[in-house]
Structure formats: C-alpha cells, structure tokens
C-alpha cells in the first residue's frame, strides 16, 4: 500500500517539473523528449516488445498503436499545453476523472455494463470538475475553458488507453505493453513536433528537468504503482491513490504560487470523494460495472 501511495505522490510532483517547462518550451518538444528519454532507458527490453507486437493479432496491434499514439503522445501533449494556459493544480486534479471515463470506455470497447448507480458518482465528480476548473464558476473566461478542455481531453485519452491496455494485457505481457506504449509514442510525438514546427533542441538547463520529469513522475512512479498493486488490496490502493491530488495541490499552492478560490477547494474535495467512493464501490459485492456474460 505504501508503494502505491508513494507512486501517487510522485505523480503529484509532475506539476513542479512540467509547469516551468511548459512556460519555456513548446508542449510538443516536452512530450518528444519525455518519450525519447524513457525509450532510451527501456532499450534493453525493446526487442522482446517488438517480438510481442509482431505476434499479436491485428486487433491487438491496432490497440497498441492507439495506446502509444493517442494515450501516450497526444494525451501528454494536451496535458502539457494545459499547464501553459492554466494554473499548476487544476490539470493534475482533473485527471482524477479518468475512472469515470474508463467505465464508459469499457462499456463501449469491452462490452461491460454499468448500473444506474454509476451516475451517483459521475454527476458529483463532474460538478466538482467544473468548480475546480474555474475560479469563478459563474464567470468563465475563454482561456480557462481552453485549459480545462485540454486537461479533460488528456484524461479521456489516458482512460481509453487504460481500457485498451487491459484488453491487450490478456495476451501481451504488461512489461511489453509499457515498452510499446513509449516506443510507439516516440514517432507519434515526433510527428506532432514536425506538424507544429516546434524545435527539437533544448538547452542544457532544460535537459535536467526533462530527465527528471520522464523518470520520476513518469517511469519510476508507474513501476512502483504496478509493483505495489501486486500485493495490495484494491480497496486500500484506491485510498492510497488520494496521495496524488493532495501532493499536487500542496506543491501547486506551496511552491508554484497557485491560489485556489473557495469554490475550487470545494470542487477538489468533491472530485476526490466521488472518485474514491467509486473505486471502493467497485471492490464491493455489488459494483456499478458488470462484466459481460461469457458465452460457451
């Protein structure tokens, strides 16, 4: 459980590194370097992942390409761009909407069904997201809308990637899925870089934060999270993941100069409570998601 909590806290440090980079470097450049650094680190495992990709079915190959290009490259670019337009806390907290999107995506892609009780968690979480995204929820500025849409777009793509990853993990090892996620995401990030005409080069001073961003809230947090999940009850893991929004908020307010209004604090609390309650409900005897019936 502590490994899950540490991983979630490391995710919360993302804004500390990404916010300054997003203000100085185009989002496409940041995403390209993130993927390049992780691919270099995972290079010894790349041959095995390539063999797994070749042996996969066309359906699984398509899912892996969508995970790498959409859930990794494009989603990270949207997420980074949100920091340029918004504050350093909101884009991170809005990622807590991912479980809500994942339930809908699983219903469409995997045939899972969700009970009406799902909306008892989804509606409060969406209301909390509105309060969190806008300092004055009754007077919304276009720049704030753009930042919120970018962050939510990233959450949607990451949630879909999670569902696709769960689908292919039945036949492809999780390590190979992780390696392919970044290996496929790298050329996709390069394509985005070329389309936007963003520079590839970064300064020596920027290279250090990029390495830390790719390895600490990126690869290290992901590795600790999956190791922790192997020996942690899912219900306790859901509670441990609350370290993510708490850390993100403390860092944003304490170190990055973010100020949250009263309604934003309420929105933060509503999102955390609603999504945590959904996670605990999914571990009960009557979850809101029903697995599809198996046909013999």
PDB file of C-alpha atoms in Angstrom:
ATOM      1  CA  UNK A   1       0.000   0.000   0.000  1.00  0.00           C
ATOM      2  CA  UNK A   2       2.871   2.373   0.778  1.00  0.00           C
ATOM      3  CA  UNK A   3       4.353   1.788  -2.676  1.00  0.00           C
ATOM      4  CA  UNK A   4       1.025   2.763  -4.244  1.00  0.00           C
ATOM      5  CA  UNK A   5       0.878   5.874  -2.077  1.00  0.00           C
ATOM      6  CA  UNK A   6       4.486   6.810  -2.954  1.00  0.00           C
ATOM      7  CA  UNK A   7       3.741   6.312  -6.671  1.00  0.00           C
ATOM      8  CA  UNK A   8       0.646   8.503  -6.405  1.00  0.00           C
ATOM      9  CA  UNK A   9       2.634  11.168  -4.561  1.00  0.00           C
ATOM     10  CA  UNK A  10       5.289  11.067  -7.302  1.00  0.00           C
ATOM     11  CA  UNK A  11       2.554  11.664  -9.893  1.00  0.00           C
ATOM     12  CA  UNK A  12       1.593  14.696  -7.841  1.00  0.00           C
ATOM     13  CA  UNK A  13       5.088  16.162  -8.307  1.00  0.00           C
ATOM     14  CA  UNK A  14       4.537  16.327 -12.078  1.00  0.00           C
ATOM     15  CA  UNK A  15       3.442  19.967 -11.971  1.00  0.00           C
ATOM     16  CA  UNK A  16       6.630  21.001 -10.158  1.00  0.00           C
ATOM     17  CA  UNK A  17       8.653  19.980 -13.222  1.00  0.00           C
ATOM     18  CA  UNK A  18       6.128  20.362 -16.061  1.00  0.00           C
ATOM     19  CA  UNK A  19       4.832  23.855 -15.229  1.00  0.00           C
ATOM     20  CA  UNK A  20       8.192  25.679 -15.667  1.00  0.00           C
ATOM     21  CA  UNK A  21       8.989  23.643 -18.789  1.00  0.00           C
ATOM     22  CA  UNK A  22       5.556  24.331 -20.300  1.00  0.00           C
ATOM     23  CA  UNK A  23       6.141  28.070 -19.939  1.00  0.00           C
ATOM     24  CA  UNK A  24       9.550  27.935 -21.667  1.00  0.00           C
ATOM     25  CA  UNK A  25       9.305  25.059 -24.163  1.00  0.00           C
ATOM     26  CA  UNK A  26       6.511  24.104 -26.615  1.00  0.00           C
ATOM     27  CA  UNK A  27       4.360  21.196 -25.413  1.00  0.00           C
ATOM     28  CA  UNK A  28       5.341  19.060 -28.417  1.00  0.00           C
ATOM     29  CA  UNK A  29       9.041  19.443 -27.556  1.00  0.00           C
ATOM     30  CA  UNK A  30       8.485  18.425 -23.929  1.00  0.00           C
ATOM     31  CA  UNK A  31       6.494  15.337 -24.960  1.00  0.00           C
ATOM     32  CA  UNK A  32       9.079  14.296 -27.558  1.00  0.00           C
ATOM     33  CA  UNK A  33      11.910  14.412 -25.035  1.00  0.00           C
ATOM     34  CA  UNK A  34       9.858  12.588 -22.397  1.00  0.00           C
ATOM     35  CA  UNK A  35       9.298   9.686 -24.775  1.00  0.00           C
ATOM     36  CA  UNK A  36      12.883   9.693 -26.070  1.00  0.00           C
ATOM     37  CA  UNK A  37      14.354   9.522 -22.568  1.00  0.00           C
ATOM     38  CA  UNK A  38      12.078   6.672 -21.473  1.00  0.00           C
ATOM     39  CA  UNK A  39      12.714   4.703 -24.686  1.00  0.00           C
ATOM     40  CA  UNK A  40      16.480   5.007 -24.144  1.00  0.00           C
ATOM     41  CA  UNK A  41      16.093   3.668 -20.593  1.00  0.00           C
ATOM     42  CA  UNK A  42      13.852   0.791 -21.761  1.00  0.00           C
ATOM     43  CA  UNK A  43      16.026  -0.039 -24.779  1.00  0.00           C
ATOM     44  CA  UNK A  44      17.162  -3.460 -23.406  1.00  0.00           C
ATOM     45  CA  UNK A  45      13.520  -4.589 -23.319  1.00  0.00           C
ATOM     46  CA  UNK A  46      12.636  -3.286 -26.781  1.00  0.00           C
ATOM     47  CA  UNK A  47      13.486  -6.460 -28.809  1.00  0.00           C
ATOM     48  CA  UNK A  48      11.142  -8.559 -26.661  1.00  0.00           C
ATOM     49  CA  UNK A  49       8.388  -5.964 -27.025  1.00  0.00           C
ATOM     50  CA  UNK A  50       8.814  -5.852 -30.805  1.00  0.00           C
ATOM     51  CA  UNK A  51       8.505  -9.644 -30.981  1.00  0.00           C
ATOM     52  CA  UNK A  52       5.344  -9.450 -28.895  1.00  0.00           C
ATOM     53  CA  UNK A  53       3.939  -6.806 -31.249  1.00  0.00           C
ATOM     54  CA  UNK A  54       4.649  -8.957 -34.305  1.00  0.00           C
ATOM     55  CA  UNK A  55       2.993 -11.972 -32.677  1.00  0.00           C
ATOM     56  CA  UNK A  56      -0.116 -10.012 -31.655  1.00  0.00           C
ATOM     57  CA  UNK A  57      -3.380 -10.134 -33.566  1.00  0.00           C
ATOM     58  CA  UNK A  58      -4.310  -7.234 -35.881  1.00  0.00           C
ATOM     59  CA  UNK A  59      -6.863  -6.088 -33.293  1.00  0.00           C
ATOM     60  CA  UNK A  60      -4.262  -6.022 -30.525  1.00  0.00           C
ATOM     61  CA  UNK A  61      -1.756  -4.268 -32.787  1.00  0.00           C
ATOM     62  CA  UNK A  62      -4.296  -1.538 -33.501  1.00  0.00           C
ATOM     63  CA  UNK A  63      -4.966  -1.181 -29.770  1.00  0.00           C
ATOM     64  CA  UNK A  64      -1.232  -0.893 -29.046  1.00  0.00           C
ATOM     65  CA  UNK A  65      -0.814   1.789 -31.725  1.00  0.00           C
ATOM     66  CA  UNK A  66      -3.742   3.733 -30.253  1.00  0.00           C
ATOM     67  CA  UNK A  67      -2.228   3.414 -26.772  1.00  0.00           C
ATOM     68  CA  UNK A  68       1.160   4.711 -27.922  1.00  0.00           C
ATOM     69  CA  UNK A  69      -0.014   7.453 -30.276  1.00  0.00           C
ATOM     70  CA  UNK A  70      -3.177   8.603 -28.512  1.00  0.00           C
ATOM     71  CA  UNK A  71      -2.918   7.721 -24.826  1.00  0.00           C
ATOM     72  CA  UNK A  72       0.793   8.485 -24.639  1.00  0.00           C
ATOM     73  CA  UNK A  73       1.915  11.099 -27.187  1.00  0.00           C
ATOM     74  CA  UNK A  74      -1.230  13.139 -27.888  1.00  0.00           C
ATOM     75  CA  UNK A  75      -2.600  12.925 -24.338  1.00  0.00           C
ATOM     76  CA  UNK A  76       0.700  14.101 -22.836  1.00  0.00           C
ATOM     77  CA  UNK A  77       0.855  16.966 -25.339  1.00  0.00           C
ATOM     78  CA  UNK A  78      -2.662  18.101 -24.361  1.00  0.00           C
ATOM     79  CA  UNK A  79      -1.776  17.773 -20.679  1.00  0.00           C
ATOM     80  CA  UNK A  80       1.394  19.852 -21.088  1.00  0.00           C
ATOM     81  CA  UNK A  81      -0.435  22.535 -23.091  1.00  0.00           C
ATOM     82  CA  UNK A  82      -2.988  22.835 -20.266  1.00  0.00           C
ATOM     83  CA  UNK A  83      -0.190  23.980 -17.931  1.00  0.00           C
ATOM     84  CA  UNK A  84       0.671  26.811 -20.304  1.00  0.00           C
ATOM     85  CA  UNK A  85      -2.888  28.180 -20.167  1.00  0.00           C
ATOM     86  CA  UNK A  86      -3.992  27.276 -16.659  1.00  0.00           C
ATOM     87  CA  UNK A  87      -2.740  27.013 -13.094  1.00  0.00           C
ATOM     88  CA  UNK A  88      -0.398  24.185 -11.962  1.00  0.00           C
ATOM     89  CA  UNK A  89      -3.049  22.381  -9.876  1.00  0.00           C
ATOM     90  CA  UNK A  90      -6.206  22.081 -11.989  1.00  0.00           C
ATOM     91  CA  UNK A  91      -4.766  20.000 -14.898  1.00  0.00           C
ATOM     92  CA  UNK A  92      -3.492  17.426 -12.402  1.00  0.00           C
ATOM     93  CA  UNK A  93      -6.657  17.197 -10.301  1.00  0.00           C
ATOM     94  CA  UNK A  94      -8.859  16.873 -13.389  1.00  0.00           C
ATOM     95  CA  UNK A  95      -7.001  13.656 -14.189  1.00  0.00           C
ATOM     96  CA  UNK A  96      -8.969  12.092 -11.330  1.00  0.00           C
ATOM     97  CA  UNK A  97     -11.878  11.981 -13.809  1.00  0.00           C
ATOM     98  CA  UNK A  98     -10.158   9.117 -15.629  1.00  0.00           C
ATOM     99  CA  UNK A  99     -12.001   6.309 -13.763  1.00  0.00           C
ATOM    100  CA  UNK A 100     -15.351   7.819 -14.773  1.00  0.00           C
ATOM    101  CA  UNK A 101     -14.316   7.885 -18.439  1.00  0.00           C
ATOM    102  CA  UNK A 102     -12.831   4.396 -18.177  1.00  0.00           C
ATOM    103  CA  UNK A 103     -16.192   2.968 -17.097  1.00  0.00           C
ATOM    104  CA  UNK A 104     -17.866   4.396 -20.207  1.00  0.00           C
ATOM    105  CA  UNK A 105     -14.986   3.314 -22.449  1.00  0.00           C
ATOM    106  CA  UNK A 106     -15.117  -0.220 -21.050  1.00  0.00           C
ATOM    107  CA  UNK A 107     -18.839  -0.354 -21.792  1.00  0.00           C
ATOM    108  CA  UNK A 108     -18.183   0.557 -25.430  1.00  0.00           C
ATOM    109  CA  UNK A 109     -14.947  -1.361 -26.065  1.00  0.00           C
ATOM    110  CA  UNK A 110     -15.213  -4.377 -23.762  1.00  0.00           C
ATOM    111  CA  UNK A 111     -18.971  -4.861 -23.541  1.00  0.00           C
ATOM    112  CA  UNK A 112     -19.083  -4.172 -19.812  1.00  0.00           C
ATOM    113  CA  UNK A 113     -22.338  -2.772 -18.444  1.00  0.00           C
ATOM    114  CA  UNK A 114     -22.693  -0.170 -15.724  1.00  0.00           C
ATOM    115  CA  UNK A 115     -25.622   0.147 -13.362  1.00  0.00           C
ATOM    116  CA  UNK A 116     -27.587   3.387 -12.893  1.00  0.00           C
ATOM    117  CA  UNK A 117     -25.693   3.852  -9.615  1.00  0.00           C
ATOM    118  CA  UNK A 118     -22.738   4.953 -11.756  1.00  0.00           C
ATOM    119  CA  UNK A 119     -24.337   8.378 -12.200  1.00  0.00           C
ATOM    120  CA  UNK A 120     -24.463   8.854  -8.419  1.00  0.00           C
ATOM    121  CA  UNK A 121     -20.666   9.099  -8.585  1.00  0.00           C
ATOM    122  CA  UNK A 122     -20.274  10.640 -12.040  1.00  0.00           C
ATOM    123  CA  UNK A 123     -22.558  13.654 -11.611  1.00  0.00           C
ATOM    124  CA  UNK A 124     -20.929  14.935  -8.377  1.00  0.00           C
ATOM    125  CA  UNK A 125     -17.467  14.376  -9.862  1.00  0.00           C
ATOM    126  CA  UNK A 126     -18.361  16.356 -12.994  1.00  0.00           C
ATOM    127  CA  UNK A 127     -19.816  19.142 -10.860  1.00  0.00           C
ATOM    128  CA  UNK A 128     -16.618  19.135  -8.800  1.00  0.00           C
ATOM    129  CA  UNK A 129     -14.569  19.327 -12.009  1.00  0.00           C
ATOM    130  CA  UNK A 130     -16.490  22.444 -13.051  1.00  0.00           C
ATOM    131  CA  UNK A 131     -15.862  24.082  -9.677  1.00  0.00           C
ATOM    132  CA  UNK A 132     -12.200  23.066  -9.768  1.00  0.00           C
ATOM    133  CA  UNK A 133     -11.582  24.270 -13.331  1.00  0.00           C
ATOM    134  CA  UNK A 134     -12.938  27.813 -12.909  1.00  0.00           C
ATOM    135  CA  UNK A 135     -12.092  30.180 -10.029  1.00  0.00           C
ATOM    136  CA  UNK A 136     -15.484  31.817 -10.518  1.00  0.00           C
ATOM    137  CA  UNK A 137     -17.824  29.062 -11.787  1.00  0.00           C
ATOM    138  CA  UNK A 138     -20.414  31.660 -12.874  1.00  0.00           C
ATOM    139  CA  UNK A 139     -17.952  33.807 -14.865  1.00  0.00           C
ATOM    140  CA  UNK A 140     -15.903  31.592 -17.150  1.00  0.00           C
ATOM    141  CA  UNK A 141     -13.063  33.045 -19.257  1.00  0.00           C
ATOM    142  CA  UNK A 142     -12.170  31.534 -22.668  1.00  0.00           C
ATOM    143  CA  UNK A 143      -8.578  30.860 -21.558  1.00  0.00           C
ATOM    144  CA  UNK A 144      -9.834  28.897 -18.555  1.00  0.00           C
ATOM    145  CA  UNK A 145     -12.182  26.871 -20.784  1.00  0.00           C
ATOM    146  CA  UNK A 146      -9.315  26.032 -23.135  1.00  0.00           C
ATOM    147  CA  UNK A 147      -7.081  24.876 -20.265  1.00  0.00           C
ATOM    148  CA  UNK A 148      -9.861  22.735 -18.782  1.00  0.00           C
ATOM    149  CA  UNK A 149     -10.718  21.163 -22.153  1.00  0.00           C
ATOM    150  CA  UNK A 150      -7.061  20.298 -22.768  1.00  0.00           C
ATOM    151  CA  UNK A 151      -6.767  18.649 -19.345  1.00  0.00           C
ATOM    152  CA  UNK A 152     -10.050  16.744 -19.728  1.00  0.00           C
ATOM    153  CA  UNK A 153      -9.047  15.690 -23.255  1.00  0.00           C
ATOM    154  CA  UNK A 154      -5.855  14.207 -21.817  1.00  0.00           C
ATOM    155  CA  UNK A 155      -7.875  12.421 -19.113  1.00  0.00           C
ATOM    156  CA  UNK A 156     -10.209  10.932 -21.749  1.00  0.00           C
ATOM    157  CA  UNK A 157      -7.332   9.645 -23.899  1.00  0.00           C
ATOM    158  CA  UNK A 158      -5.473   8.213 -20.900  1.00  0.00           C
ATOM    159  CA  UNK A 159      -8.633   6.483 -19.673  1.00  0.00           C
ATOM    160  CA  UNK A 160      -9.243   4.946 -23.107  1.00  0.00           C
ATOM    161  CA  UNK A 161      -5.608   3.850 -23.136  1.00  0.00           C
ATOM    162  CA  UNK A 162      -6.128   2.153 -19.771  1.00  0.00           C
ATOM    163  CA  UNK A 163      -9.094   0.198 -21.120  1.00  0.00           C
ATOM    164  CA  UNK A 164      -7.224  -0.786 -24.282  1.00  0.00           C
ATOM    165  CA  UNK A 165      -4.237  -1.782 -22.170  1.00  0.00           C
ATOM    166  CA  UNK A 166      -6.459  -4.017 -20.065  1.00  0.00           C
ATOM    167  CA  UNK A 167      -7.817  -5.566 -23.237  1.00  0.00           C
ATOM    168  CA  UNK A 168      -4.414  -6.451 -24.725  1.00  0.00           C
ATOM    169  CA  UNK A 169      -2.811  -7.418 -21.385  1.00  0.00           C
ATOM    170  CA  UNK A 170      -4.702 -10.707 -21.527  1.00  0.00           C
ATOM    171  CA  UNK A 171      -2.403 -11.732 -24.399  1.00  0.00           C
ATOM    172  CA  UNK A 172       0.605  -9.374 -24.183  1.00  0.00           C
ATOM    173  CA  UNK A 173       2.850  -9.093 -21.103  1.00  0.00           C
ATOM    174  CA  UNK A 174       2.402  -5.864 -19.148  1.00  0.00           C
ATOM    175  CA  UNK A 175       6.114  -5.040 -19.500  1.00  0.00           C
ATOM    176  CA  UNK A 176       5.871  -5.302 -23.282  1.00  0.00           C
ATOM    177  CA  UNK A 177       2.754  -3.100 -23.269  1.00  0.00           C
ATOM    178  CA  UNK A 178       4.638  -0.448 -21.275  1.00  0.00           C
ATOM    179  CA  UNK A 179       7.656  -0.542 -23.592  1.00  0.00           C
ATOM    180  CA  UNK A 180       5.478  -0.407 -26.722  1.00  0.00           C
ATOM    181  CA  UNK A 181       3.490   2.471 -25.255  1.00  0.00           C
ATOM    182  CA  UNK A 182       6.578   4.683 -25.274  1.00  0.00           C
ATOM    183  CA  UNK A 183       8.236   3.138 -28.348  1.00  0.00           C
ATOM    184  CA  UNK A 184       5.144   3.771 -30.488  1.00  0.00           C
ATOM    185  CA  UNK A 185       4.547   7.093 -28.781  1.00  0.00           C
ATOM    186  CA  UNK A 186       8.010   8.358 -29.756  1.00  0.00           C
ATOM    187  CA  UNK A 187       7.417   8.544 -33.555  1.00  0.00           C
ATOM    188  CA  UNK A 188       3.921   9.886 -32.865  1.00  0.00           C
ATOM    189  CA  UNK A 189       5.455  12.617 -30.703  1.00  0.00           C
ATOM    190  CA  UNK A 190       7.987  13.331 -33.462  1.00  0.00           C
ATOM    191  CA  UNK A 191       5.113  13.663 -35.946  1.00  0.00           C
ATOM    192  CA  UNK A 192       3.341  16.167 -33.693  1.00  0.00           C
ATOM    193  CA  UNK A 193       6.636  18.006 -33.339  1.00  0.00           C
ATOM    194  CA  UNK A 194       7.015  18.269 -37.116  1.00  0.00           C
ATOM    195  CA  UNK A 195       3.397  19.284 -37.775  1.00  0.00           C
ATOM    196  CA  UNK A 196       3.589  22.086 -35.219  1.00  0.00           C
ATOM    197  CA  UNK A 197       7.055  23.164 -36.357  1.00  0.00           C
ATOM    198  CA  UNK A 198       8.291  23.071 -32.761  1.00  0.00           C
ATOM    199  CA  UNK A 199      12.040  22.945 -32.100  1.00  0.00           C
ATOM    200  CA  UNK A 200      13.738  19.689 -31.154  1.00  0.00           C
ATOM    201  CA  UNK A 201      16.692  21.263 -29.373  1.00  0.00           C
ATOM    202  CA  UNK A 202      16.551  22.166 -25.695  1.00  0.00           C
ATOM    203  CA  UNK A 203      19.112  23.888 -23.505  1.00  0.00           C
ATOM    204  CA  UNK A 204      21.392  22.059 -21.092  1.00  0.00           C
ATOM    205  CA  UNK A 205      19.487  23.673 -18.208  1.00  0.00           C
ATOM    206  CA  UNK A 206      16.192  22.265 -19.544  1.00  0.00           C
ATOM    207  CA  UNK A 207      17.564  18.766 -20.131  1.00  0.00           C
ATOM    208  CA  UNK A 208      17.882  18.017 -16.406  1.00  0.00           C
ATOM    209  CA  UNK A 209      14.207  18.767 -15.592  1.00  0.00           C
ATOM    210  CA  UNK A 210      13.145  16.788 -18.684  1.00  0.00           C
ATOM    211  CA  UNK A 211      15.065  13.725 -17.473  1.00  0.00           C
ATOM    212  CA  UNK A 212      13.532  14.060 -14.001  1.00  0.00           C
ATOM    213  CA  UNK A 213      10.053  14.526 -15.485  1.00  0.00           C
ATOM    214  CA  UNK A 214      10.351  11.413 -17.652  1.00  0.00           C
ATOM    215  CA  UNK A 215      11.834   9.191 -14.965  1.00  0.00           C
ATOM    216  CA  UNK A 216      10.322  10.252 -11.613  1.00  0.00           C
ATOM    217  CA  UNK A 217       6.603  11.053 -12.061  1.00  0.00           C
ATOM    218  CA  UNK A 218       6.811   9.014 -15.266  1.00  0.00           C
ATOM    219  CA  UNK A 219       8.604   5.675 -15.368  1.00  0.00           C
ATOM    220  CA  UNK A 220       9.516   5.290 -11.675  1.00  0.00           C
ATOM    221  CA  UNK A 221       6.009   6.127 -10.437  1.00  0.00           C
ATOM    222  CA  UNK A 222       4.446   3.730 -12.958  1.00  0.00           C
ATOM    223  CA  UNK A 223       6.819   0.920 -11.930  1.00  0.00           C
ATOM    224  CA  UNK A 224       6.233   1.400  -8.194  1.00  0.00           C
ATOM    225  CA  UNK A 225       2.492   1.559  -8.772  1.00  0.00           C
ATOM    226  CA  UNK A 226       2.310  -1.798 -10.552  1.00  0.00           C
ATOM    227  CA  UNK A 227       4.657  -3.462  -8.040  1.00  0.00           C
ATOM    228  CA  UNK A 228       2.503  -2.144  -5.196  1.00  0.00           C
ATOM    229  CA  UNK A 229      -0.725  -3.326  -6.796  1.00  0.00           C
ATOM    230  CA  UNK A 230       0.565  -6.914  -6.884  1.00  0.00           C
ATOM    231  CA  UNK A 231       0.374  -7.186  -3.089  1.00  0.00           C
ATOM    232  CA  UNK A 232      -2.165  -4.501  -2.148  1.00  0.00           C
ATOM    233  CA  UNK A 233      -5.903  -4.967  -1.862  1.00  0.00           C
ATOM    234  CA  UNK A 234      -7.661  -2.860  -4.471  1.00  0.00           C
ATOM    235  CA  UNK A 235      -9.730  -1.030  -1.861  1.00  0.00           C
ATOM    236  CA  UNK A 236      -6.638   0.084   0.047  1.00  0.00           C
ATOM    237  CA  UNK A 237      -4.951   1.030  -3.223  1.00  0.00           C
ATOM    238  CA  UNK A 238      -7.842   3.352  -4.029  1.00  0.00           C
ATOM    239  CA  UNK A 239      -7.364   5.143  -0.720  1.00  0.00           C
ATOM    240  CA  UNK A 240      -3.584   5.282  -1.213  1.00  0.00           C
ATOM    241  CA  UNK A 241      -4.098   6.997  -4.577  1.00  0.00           C
ATOM    242  CA  UNK A 242      -5.519  10.008  -2.706  1.00  0.00           C
ATOM    243  CA  UNK A 243      -1.861  10.981  -2.204  1.00  0.00           C
ATOM    244  CA  UNK A 244      -1.912  12.153  -5.825  1.00  0.00           C
ATOM    245  CA  UNK A 245      -4.336  15.126  -5.606  1.00  0.00           C
ATOM    246  CA  UNK A 246      -3.113  16.010  -2.108  1.00  0.00           C
ATOM    247  CA  UNK A 247       0.530  16.199  -3.245  1.00  0.00           C
ATOM    248  CA  UNK A 248      -0.383  18.056  -6.455  1.00  0.00           C
ATOM    249  CA  UNK A 249      -2.332  20.667  -4.502  1.00  0.00           C
ATOM    250  CA  UNK A 250       0.313  21.161  -1.812  1.00  0.00           C
ATOM    251  CA  UNK A 251       3.064  21.596  -4.406  1.00  0.00           C
ATOM    252  CA  UNK A 252       0.965  23.889  -6.583  1.00  0.00           C
ATOM    253  CA  UNK A 253      -0.009  26.155  -3.709  1.00  0.00           C
ATOM    254  CA  UNK A 254       3.233  25.934  -1.742  1.00  0.00           C
ATOM    255  CA  UNK A 255       5.887  26.020  -4.476  1.00  0.00           C
ATOM    256  CA  UNK A 256       4.314  27.166  -7.752  1.00  0.00           C
ATOM    257  CA  UNK A 257       2.345  30.153  -6.489  1.00  0.00           C
ATOM    258  CA  UNK A 258      -1.107  28.772  -7.293  1.00  0.00           C
ATOM    259  CA  UNK A 259      -4.051  30.211  -5.383  1.00  0.00           C
ATOM    260  CA  UNK A 260      -7.368  28.378  -5.214  1.00  0.00           C
ATOM    261  CA  UNK A 261     -10.676  30.053  -4.503  1.00  0.00           C
ATOM    262  CA  UNK A 262     -13.157  28.660  -2.014  1.00  0.00           C
ATOM    263  CA  UNK A 263     -15.213  27.009  -4.741  1.00  0.00           C
ATOM    264  CA  UNK A 264     -12.092  25.376  -6.187  1.00  0.00           C
ATOM    265  CA  UNK A 265     -11.257  23.825  -2.821  1.00  0.00           C
ATOM    266  CA  UNK A 266     -14.825  22.516  -2.660  1.00  0.00           C
ATOM    267  CA  UNK A 267     -14.503  21.131  -6.187  1.00  0.00           C
ATOM    268  CA  UNK A 268     -11.233  19.406  -5.277  1.00  0.00           C
ATOM    269  CA  UNK A 269     -12.855  17.758  -2.263  1.00  0.00           C
ATOM    270  CA  UNK A 270     -15.913  16.663  -4.270  1.00  0.00           C
ATOM    271  CA  UNK A 271     -13.772  15.076  -7.023  1.00  0.00           C
ATOM    272  CA  UNK A 272     -11.594  13.178  -4.544  1.00  0.00           C
ATOM    273  CA  UNK A 273     -14.554  11.919  -2.501  1.00  0.00           C
ATOM    274  CA  UNK A 274     -16.658  10.927  -5.537  1.00  0.00           C
ATOM    275  CA  UNK A 275     -13.881   9.089  -7.380  1.00  0.00           C
ATOM    276  CA  UNK A 276     -12.567   7.392  -4.219  1.00  0.00           C
ATOM    277  CA  UNK A 277     -16.118   6.277  -3.365  1.00  0.00           C
ATOM    278  CA  UNK A 278     -16.485   4.878  -6.895  1.00  0.00           C
ATOM    279  CA  UNK A 279     -13.234   2.940  -6.500  1.00  0.00           C
ATOM    280  CA  UNK A 280     -14.363   1.482  -3.166  1.00  0.00           C
ATOM    281  CA  UNK A 281     -17.786   0.621  -4.578  1.00  0.00           C
ATOM    282  CA  UNK A 282     -16.131  -1.297  -7.419  1.00  0.00           C
ATOM    283  CA  UNK A 283     -14.488  -3.554  -4.817  1.00  0.00           C
ATOM    284  CA  UNK A 284     -17.798  -4.287  -3.070  1.00  0.00           C
ATOM    285  CA  UNK A 285     -20.161  -7.205  -3.683  1.00  0.00           C
ATOM    286  CA  UNK A 286     -22.308  -5.019  -5.937  1.00  0.00           C
ATOM    287  CA  UNK A 287     -20.068  -2.894  -8.192  1.00  0.00           C
ATOM    288  CA  UNK A 288     -21.506  -0.419 -10.667  1.00  0.00           C
ATOM    289  CA  UNK A 289     -19.760  -2.218 -13.553  1.00  0.00           C
ATOM    290  CA  UNK A 290     -20.903  -5.671 -14.637  1.00  0.00           C
ATOM    291  CA  UNK A 291     -18.616  -7.892 -16.685  1.00  0.00           C
ATOM    292  CA  UNK A 292     -20.148  -9.230 -19.920  1.00  0.00           C
ATOM    293  CA  UNK A 293     -21.593 -12.706 -19.776  1.00  0.00           C
ATOM    294  CA  UNK A 294     -19.262 -15.419 -21.059  1.00  0.00           C
ATOM    295  CA  UNK A 295     -20.703 -17.362 -23.984  1.00  0.00           C
ATOM    296  CA  UNK A 296     -19.825 -21.073 -24.016  1.00  0.00           C
TER     297      UNK A 296
END
